[in-house]
Tab-separated table of N, CA and C in Angstrom:
chain	number	residue	atom	x	y	z
F	1	SER	N	-106.905	125.795	4.425
F	1	SER	CA	-106.630	124.423	4.815
F	1	SER	C	-107.431	123.439	3.950
F	2	ASN	N	-106.975	122.188	4.001
F	2	ASN	CA	-107.643	121.099	3.272
F	2	ASN	C	-107.723	121.333	1.767
F	3	ASN	N	-106.579	121.634	1.187
F	3	ASN	CA	-106.448	121.764	-0.263
F	3	ASN	C	-105.297	120.884	-0.714
F	4	VAL	N	-104.751	121.156	-1.876
F	4	VAL	CA	-103.582	120.410	-2.360
F	4	VAL	C	-102.442	121.373	-2.693
F	5	ILE	N	-102.311	122.432	-1.915
F	5	ILE	CA	-101.259	123.436	-2.137
F	5	ILE	C	-99.902	122.800	-1.878
F	6	LYS	N	-99.021	122.865	-2.881
F	6	LYS	CA	-97.679	122.317	-2.773
F	6	LYS	C	-96.633	123.405	-2.542
F	7	TYR	N	-96.937	124.600	-3.007
F	7	TYR	CA	-95.923	125.644	-3.051
F	7	TYR	C	-96.586	127.004	-2.902
F	8	ILE	N	-95.950	127.888	-2.181
F	8	ILE	CA	-96.443	129.265	-2.058
F	8	ILE	C	-95.310	130.196	-2.486
F	9	LYS	N	-95.574	131.038	-3.447
F	9	LYS	CA	-94.550	131.951	-3.958
F	9	LYS	C	-94.215	133.040	-2.936
F	10	SER	N	-93.018	133.564	-3.050
F	10	SER	CA	-92.596	134.694	-2.214
F	10	SER	C	-93.564	135.854	-2.373
F	11	PHE	N	-93.789	136.557	-1.299
F	11	PHE	CA	-94.628	137.757	-1.253
F	11	PHE	C	-96.099	137.483	-1.560
F	12	SER	N	-96.542	136.232	-1.481
F	12	SER	CA	-97.936	135.900	-1.780
F	12	SER	C	-98.928	136.598	-0.847
F	13	PHE	N	-98.509	136.877	0.381
F	13	PHE	CA	-99.413	137.474	1.367
F	13	PHE	C	-99.094	138.947	1.629
F	14	LYS	N	-98.294	139.560	0.764
F	14	LYS	CA	-97.753	140.902	0.990
F	14	LYS	C	-98.799	141.959	1.328
F	15	SER	N	-99.951	141.899	0.737
F	15	SER	CA	-100.956	142.947	0.941
F	15	SER	C	-101.918	142.647	2.097
F	16	LEU	N	-101.748	141.519	2.759
F	16	LEU	CA	-102.679	141.128	3.825
F	16	LEU	C	-102.175	141.580	5.200
F	17	THR	N	-101.961	142.853	5.348
F	17	THR	CA	-101.348	143.400	6.559
F	17	THR	C	-102.223	143.310	7.802
F	18	SER	N	-103.524	143.106	7.655
F	18	SER	CA	-104.425	143.003	8.814
F	18	SER	C	-104.709	141.559	9.225
F	19	LEU	N	-104.201	140.598	8.472
F	19	LEU	CA	-104.481	139.186	8.744
F	19	LEU	C	-103.944	138.775	10.113
F	20	LEU	N	-104.784	138.090	10.910
F	20	LEU	CA	-104.394	137.629	12.243
F	20	LEU	C	-104.106	136.130	12.297
F	21	PHE	N	-104.833	135.330	11.503
F	21	PHE	CA	-104.718	133.877	11.534
F	21	PHE	C	-104.516	133.341	10.123
F	22	LEU	N	-103.602	132.381	9.973
F	22	LEU	CA	-103.338	131.765	8.680
F	22	LEU	C	-103.378	130.249	8.842
F	23	HIS	N	-104.333	129.614	8.179
F	23	HIS	CA	-104.505	128.164	8.235
F	23	HIS	C	-104.072	127.551	6.901
F	24	LEU	N	-102.936	126.904	6.924
F	24	LEU	CA	-102.411	126.212	5.745
F	24	LEU	C	-102.292	124.718	6.010
F	25	ASN	N	-103.010	124.233	7.009
F	25	ASN	CA	-102.926	122.831	7.395
F	25	ASN	C	-103.618	121.926	6.372
F	26	ASN	N	-103.205	120.661	6.394
F	26	ASN	CA	-103.771	119.638	5.507
F	26	ASN	C	-103.652	119.999	4.028
F	27	ASN	N	-102.449	120.328	3.638
F	27	ASN	CA	-102.123	120.564	2.246
F	27	ASN	C	-100.976	119.643	1.858
F	28	LYS	N	-100.259	119.981	0.808
F	28	LYS	CA	-99.105	119.203	0.386
F	28	LYS	C	-97.852	120.081	0.330
F	29	LEU	N	-97.815	121.114	1.160
F	29	LEU	CA	-96.675	122.032	1.186
F	29	LEU	C	-95.387	121.279	1.471
F	30	ASN	N	-94.386	121.485	0.608
F	30	ASN	CA	-93.104	120.847	0.853
F	30	ASN	C	-91.958	121.850	0.955
F	31	LYS	N	-92.255	123.117	0.678
F	31	LYS	CA	-91.218	124.142	0.786
F	31	LYS	C	-91.859	125.497	1.055
F	32	ILE	N	-91.190	126.261	1.902
F	32	ILE	CA	-91.616	127.637	2.165
F	32	ILE	C	-90.449	128.539	1.800
F	33	GLU	N	-90.662	129.455	0.897
F	33	GLU	CA	-89.601	130.379	0.500
F	33	GLU	C	-89.381	131.448	1.559
F	34	PHE	N	-88.205	132.034	1.549
F	34	PHE	CA	-87.800	133.004	2.568
F	34	PHE	C	-88.795	134.157	2.734
F	35	ASN	N	-89.270	134.736	1.666
F	35	ASN	CA	-90.135	135.919	1.742
F	35	ASN	C	-91.632	135.596	1.685
F	36	THR	N	-91.993	134.371	1.938
F	36	THR	CA	-93.398	133.972	1.876
F	36	THR	C	-94.279	134.790	2.809
F	37	PHE	N	-93.808	135.069	4.013
F	37	PHE	CA	-94.645	135.713	5.018
F	37	PHE	C	-94.462	137.227	5.123
F	38	VAL	N	-93.755	137.821	4.199
F	38	VAL	CA	-93.559	139.273	4.198
F	38	VAL	C	-94.916	139.962	4.059
F	39	GLY	N	-95.149	140.972	4.885
F	39	GLY	CA	-96.392	141.740	4.839
F	39	GLY	C	-97.383	141.351	5.904
F	40	LEU	N	-97.199	140.197	6.519
F	40	LEU	CA	-98.134	139.734	7.546
F	40	LEU	C	-97.732	140.293	8.913
F	41	ILE	N	-97.721	141.601	9.005
F	41	ILE	CA	-97.174	142.282	10.181
F	41	ILE	C	-98.014	142.134	11.444
F	42	ASN	N	-99.267	141.742	11.301
F	42	ASN	CA	-100.136	141.561	12.470
F	42	ASN	C	-100.497	140.103	12.735
F	43	LEU	N	-99.911	139.201	11.983
F	43	LEU	CA	-100.241	137.784	12.105
F	43	LEU	C	-99.890	137.265	13.503
F	44	GLU	N	-100.854	136.574	14.135
F	44	GLU	CA	-100.655	136.035	15.477
F	44	GLU	C	-100.589	134.512	15.510
F	45	GLU	N	-101.181	133.847	14.513
F	45	GLU	CA	-101.218	132.386	14.538
F	45	GLU	C	-101.040	131.808	13.139
F	46	ILE	N	-100.177	130.785	13.035
F	46	ILE	CA	-100.001	130.033	11.780
F	46	ILE	C	-100.181	128.556	12.087
F	47	TYR	N	-101.004	127.912	11.277
F	47	TYR	CA	-101.245	126.476	11.397
F	47	TYR	C	-100.829	125.816	10.088
F	48	MET	N	-99.749	125.042	10.142
F	48	MET	CA	-99.233	124.359	8.956
F	48	MET	C	-99.045	122.872	9.218
F	49	GLN	N	-99.859	122.313	10.090
F	49	GLN	CA	-99.735	120.898	10.381
F	49	GLN	C	-100.281	120.060	9.231
F	50	PHE	N	-99.846	118.809	9.189
F	50	PHE	CA	-100.252	117.849	8.155
F	50	PHE	C	-99.928	118.346	6.743
F	51	ASN	N	-98.654	118.669	6.550
F	51	ASN	CA	-98.121	118.994	5.235
F	51	ASN	C	-96.937	118.071	4.976
F	52	GLN	N	-96.064	118.441	4.049
F	52	GLN	CA	-94.919	117.603	3.711
F	52	GLN	C	-93.602	118.372	3.829
F	53	LEU	N	-93.562	119.313	4.743
F	53	LEU	CA	-92.355	120.108	4.963
F	53	LEU	C	-91.239	119.221	5.513
F	54	THR	N	-90.034	119.373	4.961
F	54	THR	CA	-88.891	118.594	5.445
F	54	THR	C	-87.821	119.464	6.091
F	55	TYR	N	-87.837	120.771	5.807
F	55	TYR	CA	-86.766	121.659	6.253
F	55	TYR	C	-87.320	123.067	6.413
F	56	LEU	N	-86.799	123.805	7.388
F	56	LEU	CA	-87.163	125.216	7.558
F	56	LEU	C	-85.916	126.069	7.362
F	57	GLU	N	-85.997	127.003	6.438
F	57	GLU	CA	-84.862	127.865	6.139
F	57	GLU	C	-84.569	128.844	7.264
F	58	SER	N	-83.383	129.375	7.254
F	58	SER	CA	-82.970	130.379	8.217
F	58	SER	C	-83.852	131.623	8.116
F	59	ASN	N	-84.281	132.145	9.242
F	59	ASN	CA	-85.076	133.381	9.324
F	59	ASN	C	-86.392	133.346	8.548
F	60	ILE	N	-86.929	132.168	8.311
F	60	ILE	CA	-88.141	132.022	7.507
F	60	ILE	C	-89.331	132.766	8.112
F	61	PHE	N	-89.368	132.876	9.434
F	61	PHE	CA	-90.481	133.538	10.111
F	61	PHE	C	-90.091	134.909	10.667
F	62	SER	N	-88.956	135.446	10.276
F	62	SER	CA	-88.398	136.653	10.902
F	62	SER	C	-89.258	137.906	10.751
F	63	HIS	N	-90.183	137.924	9.806
F	63	HIS	CA	-91.045	139.094	9.600
F	63	HIS	C	-92.264	139.085	10.511
F	64	LEU	N	-92.456	138.014	11.262
F	64	LEU	CA	-93.689	137.811	12.023
F	64	LEU	C	-93.494	138.175	13.499
F	65	LEU	N	-93.329	139.435	13.762
F	65	LEU	CA	-92.984	139.907	15.099
F	65	LEU	C	-94.106	139.753	16.120
F	66	LYS	N	-95.348	139.583	15.679
F	66	LYS	CA	-96.478	139.432	16.591
F	66	LYS	C	-96.973	137.994	16.708
F	67	LEU	N	-96.277	137.065	16.067
F	67	LEU	CA	-96.707	135.673	16.051
F	67	LEU	C	-96.674	135.074	17.456
F	68	LYS	N	-97.794	134.486	17.871
F	68	LYS	CA	-97.915	133.869	19.195
F	68	LYS	C	-97.997	132.351	19.121
F	69	ILE	N	-98.592	131.823	18.056
F	69	ILE	CA	-98.770	130.377	17.908
F	69	ILE	C	-98.225	129.926	16.559
F	70	LEU	N	-97.369	128.906	16.591
F	70	LEU	CA	-96.816	128.316	15.371
F	70	LEU	C	-96.946	126.811	15.482
F	71	ASP	N	-97.761	126.228	14.613
F	71	ASP	CA	-98.001	124.789	14.630
F	71	ASP	C	-97.460	124.166	13.347
F	72	LEU	N	-96.391	123.410	13.492
F	72	LEU	CA	-95.740	122.712	12.384
F	72	LEU	C	-95.781	121.202	12.604
F	73	SER	N	-96.717	120.751	13.388
F	73	SER	CA	-96.802	119.331	13.715
F	73	SER	C	-97.216	118.502	12.509
F	74	ASN	N	-96.897	117.224	12.576
F	74	ASN	CA	-97.293	116.256	11.543
F	74	ASN	C	-96.808	116.634	10.146
F	75	ASN	N	-95.539	116.956	10.084
F	75	ASN	CA	-94.860	117.175	8.818
F	75	ASN	C	-93.751	116.136	8.702
F	76	LEU	N	-92.769	116.388	7.865
F	76	LEU	CA	-91.642	115.475	7.672
F	76	LEU	C	-90.317	116.170	7.991
F	77	ILE	N	-90.371	117.163	8.866
F	77	ILE	CA	-89.203	117.999	9.164
F	77	ILE	C	-88.105	117.148	9.797
F	78	LYS	N	-86.933	117.164	9.152
F	78	LYS	CA	-85.788	116.413	9.643
F	78	LYS	C	-84.809	117.310	10.377
F	79	SER	N	-84.679	118.546	9.889
F	79	SER	CA	-83.730	119.455	10.518
F	79	SER	C	-84.289	120.871	10.563
F	80	LEU	N	-83.826	121.596	11.555
F	80	LEU	CA	-84.227	122.987	11.751
F	80	LEU	C	-82.981	123.849	11.715
F	81	ASN	N	-82.948	124.820	10.861
F	81	ASN	CA	-81.835	125.746	10.835
F	81	ASN	C	-81.786	126.478	12.169
F	82	SER	N	-80.602	126.763	12.664
F	82	SER	CA	-80.466	127.372	13.992
F	82	SER	C	-81.117	128.745	14.099
F	83	ASN	N	-81.376	129.405	12.973
F	83	ASN	CA	-82.013	130.725	13.000
F	83	ASN	C	-83.458	130.709	12.512
F	84	CYS	N	-84.053	129.564	12.370
F	84	CYS	CA	-85.399	129.527	11.776
F	84	CYS	C	-86.455	130.172	12.673
F	85	PHE	N	-86.210	130.270	13.983
F	85	PHE	CA	-87.178	130.903	14.874
F	85	PHE	C	-86.707	132.259	15.395
F	86	SER	N	-85.653	132.804	14.819
F	86	SER	CA	-85.147	134.087	15.299
F	86	SER	C	-86.167	135.196	15.041
F	87	ASN	N	-86.180	136.179	15.894
F	87	ASN	CA	-87.081	137.337	15.856
F	87	ASN	C	-88.510	137.023	16.270
F	88	LEU	N	-88.804	135.819	16.693
F	88	LEU	CA	-90.171	135.481	17.125
F	88	LEU	C	-90.316	135.781	18.619
F	89	SER	N	-90.096	137.015	18.976
F	89	SER	CA	-90.076	137.413	20.386
F	89	SER	C	-91.436	137.356	21.056
F	90	SER	N	-92.528	137.248	20.300
F	90	SER	CA	-93.872	137.157	20.875
F	90	SER	C	-94.397	135.720	20.939
F	91	LEU	N	-93.632	134.767	20.395
F	91	LEU	CA	-94.108	133.384	20.307
F	91	LEU	C	-94.330	132.788	21.699
F	92	GLU	N	-95.526	132.210	21.888
F	92	GLU	CA	-95.892	131.596	23.164
F	92	GLU	C	-96.044	130.079	23.053
F	93	TYR	N	-96.412	129.590	21.871
F	93	TYR	CA	-96.684	128.164	21.688
F	93	TYR	C	-96.047	127.688	20.388
F	94	LEU	N	-95.219	126.657	20.487
F	94	LEU	CA	-94.553	126.077	19.321
F	94	LEU	C	-94.795	124.572	19.322
F	95	ASN	N	-95.414	124.084	18.239
F	95	ASN	CA	-95.715	122.665	18.133
F	95	ASN	C	-94.939	122.056	16.968
F	96	LEU	N	-94.015	121.164	17.305
F	96	LEU	CA	-93.207	120.438	16.321
F	96	LEU	C	-93.414	118.927	16.464
F	97	GLU	N	-94.499	118.539	17.051
F	97	GLU	CA	-94.816	117.137	17.306
F	97	GLU	C	-94.965	116.351	15.996
F	98	ASN	N	-94.616	115.082	16.059
F	98	ASN	CA	-94.779	114.159	14.924
F	98	ASN	C	-94.044	114.625	13.666
F	99	ASN	N	-92.761	114.861	13.821
F	99	ASN	CA	-91.883	115.132	12.697
F	99	ASN	C	-90.762	114.103	12.731
F	100	ARG	N	-89.649	114.409	12.105
F	100	ARG	CA	-88.506	113.485	12.079
F	100	ARG	C	-87.233	114.167	12.570
F	101	ILE	N	-87.390	115.118	13.454
F	101	ILE	CA	-86.271	115.926	13.954
F	101	ILE	C	-85.326	115.049	14.766
F	102	LYS	N	-84.030	115.116	14.412
F	102	LYS	CA	-83.011	114.331	15.110
F	102	LYS	C	-82.166	115.202	16.040
F	103	TYR	N	-81.947	116.445	15.635
F	103	TYR	CA	-80.991	117.287	16.346
F	103	TYR	C	-81.544	118.693	16.505
F	104	LEU	N	-81.300	119.291	17.669
F	104	LEU	CA	-81.654	120.692	17.926
F	104	LEU	C	-80.394	121.441	18.332
F	105	GLY	N	-80.055	122.484	17.619
F	105	GLY	CA	-78.892	123.297	17.973
F	105	GLY	C	-79.079	123.973	19.323
F	106	ASN	N	-77.981	124.234	20.019
F	106	ASN	CA	-78.039	124.809	21.365
F	106	ASN	C	-78.793	126.127	21.445
F	107	GLN	N	-78.700	126.954	20.447
F	107	GLN	CA	-79.302	128.289	20.500
F	107	GLN	C	-80.607	128.402	19.718
F	108	ILE	N	-81.160	127.312	19.279
F	108	ILE	CA	-82.315	127.353	18.377
F	108	ILE	C	-83.523	128.068	18.956
F	109	PHE	N	-83.722	127.983	20.269
F	109	PHE	CA	-84.874	128.630	20.899
F	109	PHE	C	-84.479	129.847	21.739
F	110	SER	N	-83.259	130.301	21.641
F	110	SER	CA	-82.720	131.299	22.573
F	110	SER	C	-83.449	132.637	22.578
F	111	ASN	N	-84.058	133.043	21.490
F	111	ASN	CA	-84.737	134.343	21.436
F	111	ASN	C	-86.232	134.262	21.724
F	112	LEU	N	-86.713	133.110	22.109
F	112	LEU	CA	-88.148	132.919	22.321
F	112	LEU	C	-88.504	133.154	23.791
F	113	HIS	N	-88.332	134.379	24.248
F	113	HIS	CA	-88.457	134.722	25.664
F	113	HIS	C	-89.872	134.592	26.218
F	114	LYS	N	-90.888	134.618	25.374
F	114	LYS	CA	-92.274	134.488	25.833
F	114	LYS	C	-92.828	133.074	25.661
F	115	LEU	N	-92.019	132.191	25.114
F	115	LEU	CA	-92.472	130.823	24.864
F	115	LEU	C	-92.842	130.138	26.181
F	116	ASN	N	-94.090	129.644	26.263
F	116	ASN	CA	-94.482	128.924	27.476
F	116	ASN	C	-94.761	127.448	27.219
F	117	THR	N	-94.979	127.058	25.952
F	117	THR	CA	-95.211	125.647	25.641
F	117	THR	C	-94.478	125.264	24.364
F	118	ILE	N	-93.747	124.155	24.454
F	118	ILE	CA	-93.103	123.608	23.262
F	118	ILE	C	-93.369	122.105	23.224
F	119	ASN	N	-93.830	121.644	22.075
F	119	ASN	CA	-94.141	120.229	21.904
F	119	ASN	C	-93.179	119.633	20.876
F	120	LEU	N	-92.309	118.759	21.355
F	120	LEU	CA	-91.340	118.064	20.508
F	120	LEU	C	-91.572	116.554	20.536
F	121	ALA	N	-92.738	116.141	20.985
F	121	ALA	CA	-93.047	114.711	21.111
F	121	ALA	C	-93.035	114.014	19.754
F	122	ASN	N	-92.717	112.741	19.793
F	122	ASN	CA	-92.744	111.867	18.628
F	122	ASN	C	-91.848	112.364	17.490
F	123	ASN	N	-90.601	112.590	17.840
F	123	ASN	CA	-89.564	112.909	16.865
F	123	ASN	C	-88.461	111.859	17.013
F	124	LYS	N	-87.249	112.193	16.601
F	124	LYS	CA	-86.131	111.256	16.702
F	124	LYS	C	-84.956	111.898	17.441
F	125	ILE	N	-85.262	112.812	18.348
F	125	ILE	CA	-84.238	113.556	19.089
F	125	ILE	C	-83.489	112.606	20.019
F	126	LYS	N	-82.141	112.651	19.953
F	126	LYS	CA	-81.317	111.745	20.743
F	126	LYS	C	-80.811	112.377	22.036
F	127	TYR	N	-80.523	113.678	22.005
F	127	TYR	CA	-80.049	114.323	23.229
F	127	TYR	C	-80.423	115.797	23.227
F	128	LEU	N	-80.486	116.343	24.425
F	128	LEU	CA	-80.767	117.763	24.615
F	128	LEU	C	-79.701	118.327	25.533
F	129	ASP	N	-79.178	119.483	25.162
F	129	ASP	CA	-78.124	120.112	25.949
F	129	ASP	C	-78.317	121.621	25.942
F	130	ALA	N	-78.988	122.150	26.925
F	130	ALA	CA	-79.146	123.590	27.157
F	130	ALA	C	-80.047	124.312	26.165
F	131	GLN	N	-80.833	123.611	25.387
F	131	GLN	CA	-81.705	124.269	24.416
F	131	GLN	C	-82.767	125.141	25.079
F	132	PHE	N	-83.132	124.867	26.311
F	132	PHE	CA	-84.215	125.589	26.971
F	132	PHE	C	-83.733	126.521	28.080
F	133	SER	N	-82.435	126.675	28.254
F	133	SER	CA	-81.889	127.398	29.412
F	133	SER	C	-82.260	128.881	29.467
F	134	ASN	N	-82.508	129.533	28.357
F	134	ASN	CA	-82.857	130.963	28.351
F	134	ASN	C	-84.358	131.218	28.370
F	135	LEU	N	-85.151	130.189	28.392
F	135	LEU	CA	-86.601	130.329	28.257
F	135	LEU	C	-87.262	130.454	29.625
F	136	LYS	N	-87.268	131.651	30.156
F	136	LYS	CA	-87.773	131.916	31.507
F	136	LYS	C	-89.286	131.771	31.617
F	137	SER	N	-90.029	131.864	30.527
F	137	SER	CA	-91.493	131.743	30.554
F	137	SER	C	-91.977	130.322	30.299
F	138	LEU	N	-91.058	129.417	29.987
F	138	LEU	CA	-91.428	128.058	29.608
F	138	LEU	C	-92.071	127.306	30.773
F	139	LYS	N	-93.283	126.798	30.527
F	139	LYS	CA	-94.039	126.056	31.544
F	139	LYS	C	-94.251	124.603	31.145
F	140	ASN	N	-94.306	124.318	29.842
F	140	ASN	CA	-94.599	122.971	29.355
F	140	ASN	C	-93.625	122.553	28.263
F	141	ILE	N	-92.987	121.400	28.468
F	141	ILE	CA	-92.130	120.794	27.444
F	141	ILE	C	-92.636	119.367	27.238
F	142	TYR	N	-92.957	119.025	26.008
F	142	TYR	CA	-93.407	117.671	25.690
F	142	TYR	C	-92.318	116.971	24.882
F	143	LEU	N	-91.771	115.895	25.435
F	143	LEU	CA	-90.648	115.188	24.818
F	143	LEU	C	-90.898	113.690	24.651
F	144	SER	N	-92.099	113.232	24.873
F	144	SER	CA	-92.367	111.791	24.808
F	144	SER	C	-92.131	111.245	23.398
F	145	LYS	N	-91.852	109.961	23.333
F	145	LYS	CA	-91.671	109.232	22.079
F	145	LYS	C	-90.565	109.814	21.193
F	146	ASN	N	-89.404	110.037	21.803
F	146	ASN	CA	-88.200	110.403	21.079
F	146	ASN	C	-87.175	109.293	21.298
F	147	SER	N	-85.941	109.530	20.902
F	147	SER	CA	-84.864	108.567	21.113
F	147	SER	C	-83.869	109.101	22.136
F	148	LEU	N	-84.375	109.832	23.113
F	148	LEU	CA	-83.516	110.508	24.083
F	148	LEU	C	-82.706	109.521	24.921
F	149	SER	N	-81.388	109.794	24.973
F	149	SER	CA	-80.504	109.004	25.843
F	149	SER	C	-79.755	109.897	26.809
F	150	MET	N	-79.808	111.244	26.574
F	150	MET	CA	-79.097	112.162	27.454
F	150	MET	C	-79.818	113.497	27.546
F	151	LEU	N	-79.952	113.992	28.765
F	151	LEU	CA	-80.466	115.336	29.019
F	151	LEU	C	-79.402	116.059	29.813
F	152	ASN	N	-79.061	117.274	29.413
F	152	ASN	CA	-78.021	118.022	30.103
F	152	ASN	C	-78.390	119.501	30.155
F	153	ARG	N	-78.409	120.064	31.323
F	153	ARG	CA	-78.636	121.506	31.547
F	153	ARG	C	-79.867	122.040	30.816
F	154	LEU	N	-80.973	121.400	30.955
F	154	LEU	CA	-82.196	121.873	30.296
F	154	LEU	C	-82.566	123.228	30.816
C-alpha cells in the first residue's frame, strides 16, 4: 500500500500460495488483469481502496476460494460485470463504498452465500431489484447517499 502502482501483470502473485492478506490500497491501480490473483489459494483479505479502478472484469476474483474480505471502496468503479464476484463462496464482507456504480445486475451477488455485510453507500445506484434475495447470511446493507428511487424484492 501507499505506492504509485498503476498496473499489475498477470500471474504476479503466482508463487505466493501461503499469502493471507494483500494490501494494494492507496496506489494508482486502474486495471486488474484476469489472471492477476492466480496462485493466491489461501488469500483471505484484499484491500484495494483508494485506487483508480473503473471496471472489474468477469471472474476476476474466481481463483480466490478462501477470500473473506474484499475492499474496493474509494475507487472510480462505474460498472461491475455480472460474474465479477462468482466463485467467492467464502466472502463475508464486500465494500464498494464511494465509487460511481449506477447499476447492479440481478444475479451479481447470487453466489455469495456467506456474505453478511455489503457496503454500497455513496454510489449512483438508481434502483435495486432482487439483488440480495439469495443472501441468507446477509445482516448489514449500507445504501446511503445513492440515487435510489425504487426498491423491489430485496
